[in-house]
XYZ file of C-alpha atoms in Angstrom:
543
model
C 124.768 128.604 127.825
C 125.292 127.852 124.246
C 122.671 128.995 121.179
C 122.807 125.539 119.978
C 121.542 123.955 123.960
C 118.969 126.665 124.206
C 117.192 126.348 120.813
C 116.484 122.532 121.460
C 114.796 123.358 125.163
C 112.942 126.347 124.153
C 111.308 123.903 121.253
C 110.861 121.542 124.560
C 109.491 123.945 126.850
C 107.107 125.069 124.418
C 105.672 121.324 123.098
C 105.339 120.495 126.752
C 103.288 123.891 127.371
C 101.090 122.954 124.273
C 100.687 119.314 125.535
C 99.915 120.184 128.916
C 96.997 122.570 127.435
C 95.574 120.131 125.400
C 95.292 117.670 128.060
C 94.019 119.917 130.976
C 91.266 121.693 128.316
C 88.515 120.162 126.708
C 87.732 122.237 123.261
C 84.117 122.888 122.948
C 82.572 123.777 119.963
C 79.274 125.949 120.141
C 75.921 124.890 118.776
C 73.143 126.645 117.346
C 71.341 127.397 120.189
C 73.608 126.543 122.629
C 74.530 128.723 125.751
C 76.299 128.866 128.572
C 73.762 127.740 130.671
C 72.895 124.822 128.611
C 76.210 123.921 127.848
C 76.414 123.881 132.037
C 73.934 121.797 132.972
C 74.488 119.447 130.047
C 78.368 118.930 129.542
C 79.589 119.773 133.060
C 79.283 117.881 136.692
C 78.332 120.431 138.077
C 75.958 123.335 136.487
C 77.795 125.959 139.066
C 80.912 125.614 137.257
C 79.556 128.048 134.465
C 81.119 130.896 135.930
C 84.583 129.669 135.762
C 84.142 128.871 132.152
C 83.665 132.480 130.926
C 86.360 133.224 132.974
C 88.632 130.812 131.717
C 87.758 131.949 127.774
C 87.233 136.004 128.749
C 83.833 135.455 128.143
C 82.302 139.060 128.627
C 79.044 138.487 127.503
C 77.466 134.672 127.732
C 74.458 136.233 125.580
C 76.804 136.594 122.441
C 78.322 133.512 122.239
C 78.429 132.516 118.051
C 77.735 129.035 117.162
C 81.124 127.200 115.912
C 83.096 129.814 118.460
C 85.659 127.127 120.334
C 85.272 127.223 124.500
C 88.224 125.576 126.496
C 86.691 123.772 129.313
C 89.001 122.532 132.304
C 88.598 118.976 132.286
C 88.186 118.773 135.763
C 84.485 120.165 135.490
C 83.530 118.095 132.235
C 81.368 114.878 132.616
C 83.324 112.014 131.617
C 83.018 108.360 131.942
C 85.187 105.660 131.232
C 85.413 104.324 127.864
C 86.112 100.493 126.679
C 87.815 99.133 123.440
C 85.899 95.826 121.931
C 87.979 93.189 120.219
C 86.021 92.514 116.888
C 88.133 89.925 115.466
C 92.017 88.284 115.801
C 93.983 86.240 113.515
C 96.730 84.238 114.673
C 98.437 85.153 118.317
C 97.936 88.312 119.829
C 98.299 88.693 123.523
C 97.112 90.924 126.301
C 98.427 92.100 129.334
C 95.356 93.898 131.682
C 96.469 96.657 133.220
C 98.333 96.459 136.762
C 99.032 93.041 135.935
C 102.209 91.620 134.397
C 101.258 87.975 132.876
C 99.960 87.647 128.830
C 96.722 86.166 128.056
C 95.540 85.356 125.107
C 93.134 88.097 123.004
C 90.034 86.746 122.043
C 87.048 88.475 120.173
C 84.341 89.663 122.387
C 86.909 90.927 125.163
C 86.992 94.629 126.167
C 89.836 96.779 127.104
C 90.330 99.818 129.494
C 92.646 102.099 129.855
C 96.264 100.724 131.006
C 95.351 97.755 128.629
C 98.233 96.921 126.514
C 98.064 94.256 123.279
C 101.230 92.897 122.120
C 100.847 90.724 118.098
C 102.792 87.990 116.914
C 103.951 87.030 113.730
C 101.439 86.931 110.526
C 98.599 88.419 113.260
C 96.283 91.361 113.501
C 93.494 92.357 115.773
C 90.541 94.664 114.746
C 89.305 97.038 117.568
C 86.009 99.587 117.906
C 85.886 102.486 119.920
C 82.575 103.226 121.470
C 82.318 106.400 118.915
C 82.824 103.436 116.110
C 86.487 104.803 115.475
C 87.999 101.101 114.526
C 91.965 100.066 114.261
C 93.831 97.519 113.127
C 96.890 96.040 114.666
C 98.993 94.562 112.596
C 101.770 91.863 113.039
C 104.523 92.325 115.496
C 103.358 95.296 117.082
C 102.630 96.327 120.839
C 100.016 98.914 121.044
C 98.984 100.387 124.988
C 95.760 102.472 125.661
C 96.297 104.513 128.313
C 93.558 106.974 127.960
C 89.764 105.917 127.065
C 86.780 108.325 128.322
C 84.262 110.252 126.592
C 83.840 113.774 127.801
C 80.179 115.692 127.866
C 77.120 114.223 126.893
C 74.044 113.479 124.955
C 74.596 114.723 121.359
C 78.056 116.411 122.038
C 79.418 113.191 123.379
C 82.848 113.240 122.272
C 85.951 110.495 122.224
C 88.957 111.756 124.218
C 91.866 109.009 123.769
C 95.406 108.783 123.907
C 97.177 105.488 122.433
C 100.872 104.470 122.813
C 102.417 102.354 120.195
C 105.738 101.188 121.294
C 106.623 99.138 117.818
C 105.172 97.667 114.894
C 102.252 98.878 112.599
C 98.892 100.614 112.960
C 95.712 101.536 110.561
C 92.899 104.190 112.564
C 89.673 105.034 111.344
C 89.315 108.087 113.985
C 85.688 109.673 114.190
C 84.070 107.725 111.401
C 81.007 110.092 112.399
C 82.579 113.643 112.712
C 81.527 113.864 116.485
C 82.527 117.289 117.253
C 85.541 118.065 119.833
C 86.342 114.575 119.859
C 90.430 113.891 120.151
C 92.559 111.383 119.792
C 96.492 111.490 120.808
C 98.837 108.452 119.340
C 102.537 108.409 121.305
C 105.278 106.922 119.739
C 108.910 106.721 120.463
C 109.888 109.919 118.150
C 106.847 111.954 118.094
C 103.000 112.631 118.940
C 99.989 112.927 116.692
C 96.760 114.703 117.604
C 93.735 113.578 115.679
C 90.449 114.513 115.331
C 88.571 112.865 112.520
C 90.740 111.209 109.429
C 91.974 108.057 108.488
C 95.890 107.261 108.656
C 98.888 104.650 109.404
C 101.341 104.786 111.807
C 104.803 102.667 112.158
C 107.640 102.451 114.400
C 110.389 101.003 114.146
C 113.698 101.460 116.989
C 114.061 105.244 117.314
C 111.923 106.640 114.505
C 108.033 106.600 113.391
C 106.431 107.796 110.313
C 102.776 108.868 109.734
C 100.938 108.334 106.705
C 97.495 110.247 106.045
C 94.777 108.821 103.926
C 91.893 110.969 104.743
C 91.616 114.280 106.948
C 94.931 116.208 108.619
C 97.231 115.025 111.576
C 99.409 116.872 113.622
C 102.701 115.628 114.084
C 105.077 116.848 116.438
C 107.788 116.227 119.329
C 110.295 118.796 121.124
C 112.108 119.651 118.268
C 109.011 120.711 115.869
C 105.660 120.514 114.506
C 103.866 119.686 111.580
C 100.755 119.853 110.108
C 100.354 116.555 107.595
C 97.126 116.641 104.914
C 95.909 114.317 102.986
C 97.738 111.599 100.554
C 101.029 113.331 102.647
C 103.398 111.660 105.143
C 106.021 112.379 107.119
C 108.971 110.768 109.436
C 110.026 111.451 112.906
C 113.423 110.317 114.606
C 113.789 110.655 117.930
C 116.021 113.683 118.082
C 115.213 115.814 115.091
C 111.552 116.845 114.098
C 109.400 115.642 112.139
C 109.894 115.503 107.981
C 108.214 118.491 106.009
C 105.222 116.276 105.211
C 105.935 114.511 101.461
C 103.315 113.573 98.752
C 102.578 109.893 98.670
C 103.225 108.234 95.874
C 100.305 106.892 93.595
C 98.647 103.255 94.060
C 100.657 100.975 91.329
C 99.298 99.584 88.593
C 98.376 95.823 88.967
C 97.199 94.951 85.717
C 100.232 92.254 85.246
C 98.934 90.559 88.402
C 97.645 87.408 87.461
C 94.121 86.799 88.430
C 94.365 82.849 88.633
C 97.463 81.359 89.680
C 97.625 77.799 88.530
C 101.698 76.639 89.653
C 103.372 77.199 92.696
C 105.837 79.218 93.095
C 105.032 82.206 91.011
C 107.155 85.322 90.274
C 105.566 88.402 89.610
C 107.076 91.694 88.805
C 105.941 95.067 90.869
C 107.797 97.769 89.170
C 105.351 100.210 87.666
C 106.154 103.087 90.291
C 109.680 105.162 89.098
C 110.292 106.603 92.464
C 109.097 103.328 94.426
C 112.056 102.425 96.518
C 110.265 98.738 97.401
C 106.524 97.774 97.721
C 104.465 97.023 100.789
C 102.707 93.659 99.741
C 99.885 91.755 101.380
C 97.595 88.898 100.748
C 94.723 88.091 102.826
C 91.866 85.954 102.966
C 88.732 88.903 103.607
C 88.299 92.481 101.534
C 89.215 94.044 105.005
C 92.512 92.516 105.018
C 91.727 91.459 108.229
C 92.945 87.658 107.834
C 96.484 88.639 106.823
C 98.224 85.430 105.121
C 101.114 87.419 103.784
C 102.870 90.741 104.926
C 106.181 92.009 103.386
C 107.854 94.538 102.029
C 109.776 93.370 98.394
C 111.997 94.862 95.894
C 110.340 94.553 92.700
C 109.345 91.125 92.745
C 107.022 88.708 94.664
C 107.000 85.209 94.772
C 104.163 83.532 95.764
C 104.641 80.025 96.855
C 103.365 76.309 98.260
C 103.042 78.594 101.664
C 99.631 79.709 100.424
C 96.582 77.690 100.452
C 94.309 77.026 96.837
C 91.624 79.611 97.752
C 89.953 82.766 97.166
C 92.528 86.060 98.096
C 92.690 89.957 98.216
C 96.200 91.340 97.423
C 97.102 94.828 98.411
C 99.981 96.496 96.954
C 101.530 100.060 97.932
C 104.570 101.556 96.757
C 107.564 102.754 99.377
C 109.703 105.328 98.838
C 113.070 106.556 99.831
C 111.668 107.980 103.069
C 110.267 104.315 103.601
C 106.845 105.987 103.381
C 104.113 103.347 102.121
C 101.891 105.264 99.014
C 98.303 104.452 97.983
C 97.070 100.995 97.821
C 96.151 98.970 94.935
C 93.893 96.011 95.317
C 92.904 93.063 93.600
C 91.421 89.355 94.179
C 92.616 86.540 92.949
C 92.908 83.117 93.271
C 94.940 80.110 93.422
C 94.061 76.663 92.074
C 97.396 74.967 92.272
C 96.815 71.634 93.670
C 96.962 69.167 92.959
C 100.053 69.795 92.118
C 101.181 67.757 88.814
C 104.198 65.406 89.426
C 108.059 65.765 89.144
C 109.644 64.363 85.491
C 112.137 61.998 85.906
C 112.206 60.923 81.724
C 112.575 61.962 80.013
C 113.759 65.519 80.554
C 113.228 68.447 78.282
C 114.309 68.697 74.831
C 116.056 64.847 75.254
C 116.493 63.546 71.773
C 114.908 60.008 71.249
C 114.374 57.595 68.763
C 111.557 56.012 66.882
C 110.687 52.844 68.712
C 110.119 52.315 72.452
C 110.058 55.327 74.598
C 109.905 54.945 78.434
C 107.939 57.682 80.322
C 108.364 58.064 84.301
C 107.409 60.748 87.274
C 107.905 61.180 90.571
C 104.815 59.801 93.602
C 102.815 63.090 94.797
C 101.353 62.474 97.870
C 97.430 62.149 98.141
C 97.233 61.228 94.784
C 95.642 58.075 93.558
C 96.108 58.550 89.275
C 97.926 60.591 86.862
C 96.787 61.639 83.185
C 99.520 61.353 80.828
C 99.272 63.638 77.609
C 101.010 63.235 74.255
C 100.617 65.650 71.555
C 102.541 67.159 68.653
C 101.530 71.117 69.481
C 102.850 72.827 73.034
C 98.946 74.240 73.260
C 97.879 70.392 73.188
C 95.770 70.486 70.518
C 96.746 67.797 68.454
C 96.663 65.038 70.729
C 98.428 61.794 70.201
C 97.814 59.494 73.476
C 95.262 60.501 76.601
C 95.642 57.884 79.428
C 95.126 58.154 82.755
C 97.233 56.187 84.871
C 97.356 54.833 88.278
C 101.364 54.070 87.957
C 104.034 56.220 87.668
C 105.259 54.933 84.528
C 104.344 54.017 81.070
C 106.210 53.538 77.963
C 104.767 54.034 74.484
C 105.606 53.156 70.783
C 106.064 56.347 68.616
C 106.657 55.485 65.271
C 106.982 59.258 63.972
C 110.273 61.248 64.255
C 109.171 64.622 65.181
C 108.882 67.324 67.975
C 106.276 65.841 70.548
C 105.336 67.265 73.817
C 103.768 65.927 76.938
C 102.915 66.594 80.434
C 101.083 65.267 83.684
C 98.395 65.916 85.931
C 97.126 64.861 89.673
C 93.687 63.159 89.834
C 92.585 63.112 93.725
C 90.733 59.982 95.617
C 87.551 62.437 94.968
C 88.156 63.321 90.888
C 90.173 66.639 91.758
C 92.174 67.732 88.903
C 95.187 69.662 89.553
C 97.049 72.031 86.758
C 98.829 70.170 83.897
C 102.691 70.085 84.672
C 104.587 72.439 82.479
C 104.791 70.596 78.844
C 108.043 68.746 78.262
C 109.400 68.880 74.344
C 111.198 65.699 73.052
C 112.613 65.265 70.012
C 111.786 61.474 68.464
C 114.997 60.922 65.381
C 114.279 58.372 63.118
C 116.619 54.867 63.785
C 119.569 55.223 61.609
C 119.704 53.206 58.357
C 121.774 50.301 58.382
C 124.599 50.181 55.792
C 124.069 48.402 52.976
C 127.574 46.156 52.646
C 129.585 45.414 49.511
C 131.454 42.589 48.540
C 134.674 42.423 51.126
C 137.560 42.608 48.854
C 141.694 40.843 49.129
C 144.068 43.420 48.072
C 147.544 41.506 48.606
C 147.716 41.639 52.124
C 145.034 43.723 52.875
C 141.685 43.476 53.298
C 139.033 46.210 52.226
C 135.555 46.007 53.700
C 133.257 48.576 52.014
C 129.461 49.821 52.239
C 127.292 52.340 50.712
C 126.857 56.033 52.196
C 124.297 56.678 54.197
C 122.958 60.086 54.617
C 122.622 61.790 57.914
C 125.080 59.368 59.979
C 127.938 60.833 61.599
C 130.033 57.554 61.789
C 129.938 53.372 61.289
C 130.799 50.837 63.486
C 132.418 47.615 61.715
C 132.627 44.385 63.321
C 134.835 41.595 61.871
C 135.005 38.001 63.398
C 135.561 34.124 62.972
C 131.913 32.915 64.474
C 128.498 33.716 63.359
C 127.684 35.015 67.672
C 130.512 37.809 67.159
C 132.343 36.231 70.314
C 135.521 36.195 68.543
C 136.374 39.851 67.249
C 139.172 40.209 64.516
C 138.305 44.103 64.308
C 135.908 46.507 65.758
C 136.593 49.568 64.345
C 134.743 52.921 64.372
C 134.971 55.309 61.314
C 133.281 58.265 59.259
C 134.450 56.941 56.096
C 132.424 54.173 53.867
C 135.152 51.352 54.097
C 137.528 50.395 56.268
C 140.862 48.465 55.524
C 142.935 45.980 57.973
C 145.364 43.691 57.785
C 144.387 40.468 55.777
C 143.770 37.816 58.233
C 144.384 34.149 57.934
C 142.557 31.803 55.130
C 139.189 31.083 56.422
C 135.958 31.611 56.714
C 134.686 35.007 58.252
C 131.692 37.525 59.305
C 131.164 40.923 58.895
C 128.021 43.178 60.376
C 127.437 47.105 60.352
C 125.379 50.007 61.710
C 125.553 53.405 61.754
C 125.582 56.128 64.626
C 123.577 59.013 64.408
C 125.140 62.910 65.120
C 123.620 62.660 69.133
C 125.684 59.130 69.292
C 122.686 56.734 68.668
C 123.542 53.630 67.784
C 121.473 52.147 65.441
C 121.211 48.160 65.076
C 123.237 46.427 63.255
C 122.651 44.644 59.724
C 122.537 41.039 59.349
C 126.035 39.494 59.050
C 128.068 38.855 55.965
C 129.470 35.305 55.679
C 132.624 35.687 53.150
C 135.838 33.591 52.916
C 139.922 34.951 52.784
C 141.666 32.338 50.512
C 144.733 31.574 51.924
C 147.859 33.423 50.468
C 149.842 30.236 49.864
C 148.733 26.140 50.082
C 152.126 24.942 51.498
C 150.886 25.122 54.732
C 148.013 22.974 53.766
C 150.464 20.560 52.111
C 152.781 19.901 54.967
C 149.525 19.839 57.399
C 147.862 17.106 54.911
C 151.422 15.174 54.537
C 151.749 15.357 58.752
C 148.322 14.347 59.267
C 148.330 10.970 56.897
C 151.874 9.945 58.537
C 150.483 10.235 61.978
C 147.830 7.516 60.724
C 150.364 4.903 59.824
């Protein structure tokens, strides 16, 4: 037989020896005043029994027993009843299966559970439980906790809590012993490893093949085949199923929350969480109670959280803890806040942020929101809204205004409710209102042999002109159209006549600006033979 098999079953032969002791002993501890008589007609079923107990410790003389000395009593002479487990509260689904039966019912507060009792949590649910010794725990979501020991052992003052728990997967807070009840124990199973308690406050999780064990108050011991530890306070540690447990680890400090916004007035939000160095990710949850009892949010993040339309307007605690490479949760930090988000102010349709407009008409328009029976429309020159330029509330969901100022404006909308609710103001939307572009002032068209020259002052700020030449006063029949960044244009002379000329001028973001009122000019012809023979032609056709 190999070093390498024995070493593993020695470890095994040894945790099962220690196991079997615990169970099979109950761990007295002496009382001023106490002996072994007392402690035999008090704490036993039968007084007789005393004899075996100073046996069973080498108890040579019963007269000298010192207070806080440990006695190991066989737990098949200690009084015992049988304890129950009340349900205090649930949130959301979380279903029980009664012992020797196989179909799920649904938990309700007020129940009690015995022994072979197992509790099985859904999605976004806990359960709070009290043990008769006011030890409390807290299932949380997707988890499937069993009892399958519950008694207390002696009696009257020395009344003590002996439990064992199995938690086959998910999450666990305990509360063990709130009271310090002397010789009282508590054994939590898991898939990788035990834990004997005895009075402290810690968190256990398990996930496939592995469990960790994270101490807030008091010392567990946490151990399988393979090893044993001993974890203190503000220390963790992480069993797999075939090695032992993790030297317990330090964990790490509650973050700092300060950045956490105490009202949250849009939907979603994104808030950083990265004020731990060695934090790997961060445990986050929102709930509706102090207790956390009302979970509305469990999850474990990165470095960011986004809070969104899932979440109610309302009063909420957040708790944040840090997780480190292990995937042990630290400290928690807590906060309340609170969400007034709805409301929620409509979507923008126009126009859009940082559009460029022009002095004149401007059409605003925004998106229905259900529930919603007006809007307020703001207008002002300043992104804090200070000076205001129009205040309307509205019952459409469009309006359009005259702004006669070019300038940087903002505005923004909110939701009015059947009952006068306000919601948030919409994030402000910047415009940017240009003044109309001037329209050219024209000079005289000009006939340069066969050309013709059509000309107009500069006007500053334009990027281009538009030119349009024709025979009719309506501009139905074009001779030229051109477009051009120069102050003059020249074309080919066109027939003798009489003709009309109009301008405008386009802006650098492509506005077009109107155009001027026409110019009525006339082309001499470039020779009066034609006229001649037309004149001479005409009269002849009289005759």
């Amino acid at each position: 037989m190999t070093i390498g098999f024995i070493r593993p079953l020695l470890f095994l032969c040894l945790w099962s020896l220690a196991s079997a002791t615990f169970a099979e002993d109950w761990l007295y501890t002496v009382q001023p005043g106490d002996t072994v008589w007392d402690i035999s007609h008090t704490q036993l079923k039968d007084w007789r029994y005393w004899e075996d107990i100073l046996k069973h410790n080498n108890i040579r003389n019963a007269a000298k027993i010192r207070p806080g000395t440990k006695i190991a009593i066989p737990l098949y002479v200690v009084r015992e009843e049988t304890s129950e487990v009340r349900v205090d509260n649930v949130v959301g689904q979380v279903d029980v299966v009664f012992r020797n039966k196989t179909e799920k019912l649904p938990l309700k507060p007020g129940m009690s559970l015995v022994a072979g009792d197992k509790l099985v949590s859904g999605a976004n649910s806990t359960v709070l439980l009290s043990l008769e010794d006011k030890s409390s725990i807290l299932m949380q979501e997707n988890s499937e906790l069993e009892f399958t020991r519950l008694q207390t052992l002696g009696a009257g003052a020395h009344k003590s809590m002996n439990t064992r728990l199995r938690v086959n997967r998910g999450r666990m807070n305990m509360t063990a012993n709130p009271d310090h009840v002397p010789d009282s124990s508590y054994e939590i199973l898991t898939v990788s490893a035990n834990s004997a308690v005895r009075g402290t406050g810690f968190r256990i999780g398990v996930e496939k093949d592995s469990s960790r064990t994270e101490v807030l108050d008091g010392v567990v011991s946490v151990g399988n085949a393979l090893g044993n530890v001993t974890v203190p306070k503000n220390f963790g540690t992480v069993a797999k199923k075939d090695s032992p447990p993790l030297k317990p680890v330090q964990l790490l400090p509650a973050p700092d929350l300060s950045s956490f916004p105490k009202l949250i007035r849009y939907l979603p939000t994104v808030v950083n969480l990265n004020s731990l160095e060695q934090a790997q990710g961060y445990r986050v949850q929102i709930a509706l109670d102090k207790a956390f009892m009302k979970i509305r949010l469990d999850r474990v993040v990165k470095n960011k959280l986004m809070i969104d339309q899932h979440l109610e307007d309302g009063e909420y605690w957040l708790r944040v803890r840090g997780v480190d490479a292990h995937g042990l949760e630290g400290n928690n930090a807590r906060m309340a806040f609170r969400i007034d988000a709805r409301p929620e102010a409509p979507m923008v349709r126009e126009p859009l942020s940082d559009q460029v407009l022009h002095v004149g008409a401007v059409n605003f328009s925004w998106a229905e929101v259900e529930d919603v029976t007006s809007y307020l429309f703001e207008l002002a020159r300043d992104a804090d809204f200070t000076q205001i330029q129009k205040k309307e509330s509205l019952r459409g969901t469009d309006l359009t205004l005259e702004i006669g100022e070019p300038g940087d404006y903002y505005y923004r909308l909110s939701s009015v409710t059947a009952d006068g609710r306000q919601g948030p103001p919409g994030r402000a939307v910047k415009i940017r209102v240009l003044p109309v572009p001037a329209v050219p002032e024209p000079k005289p068209p000009a006939v340069e042999g066969d050309e013709l020259r059509l000309a107009w002052q500069k006007v500053e700020g334009v990027a281009s002109y538009q030119v349009q030449l024709a025979a009719d006063p309506d501009f139905q029949e074009l001779v030229a159209d051109v477009k051009t960044t120069e102050p003059w244009i020249q074309i080919h002379r066109p027939p003798g006549g009489f003709y009309y000329f109009r301008l405008r001028s386009i802006d650098p973001e492509g506005y077009e600006g109107a155009f001027g009122t026409p110019q009525r000019f006339e082309v001499e012809p470039g020779s009066y033979l034609p006229l001649i023979l037309f004149a001479v032609a005409s009269a002849l056709l009289l005759l």
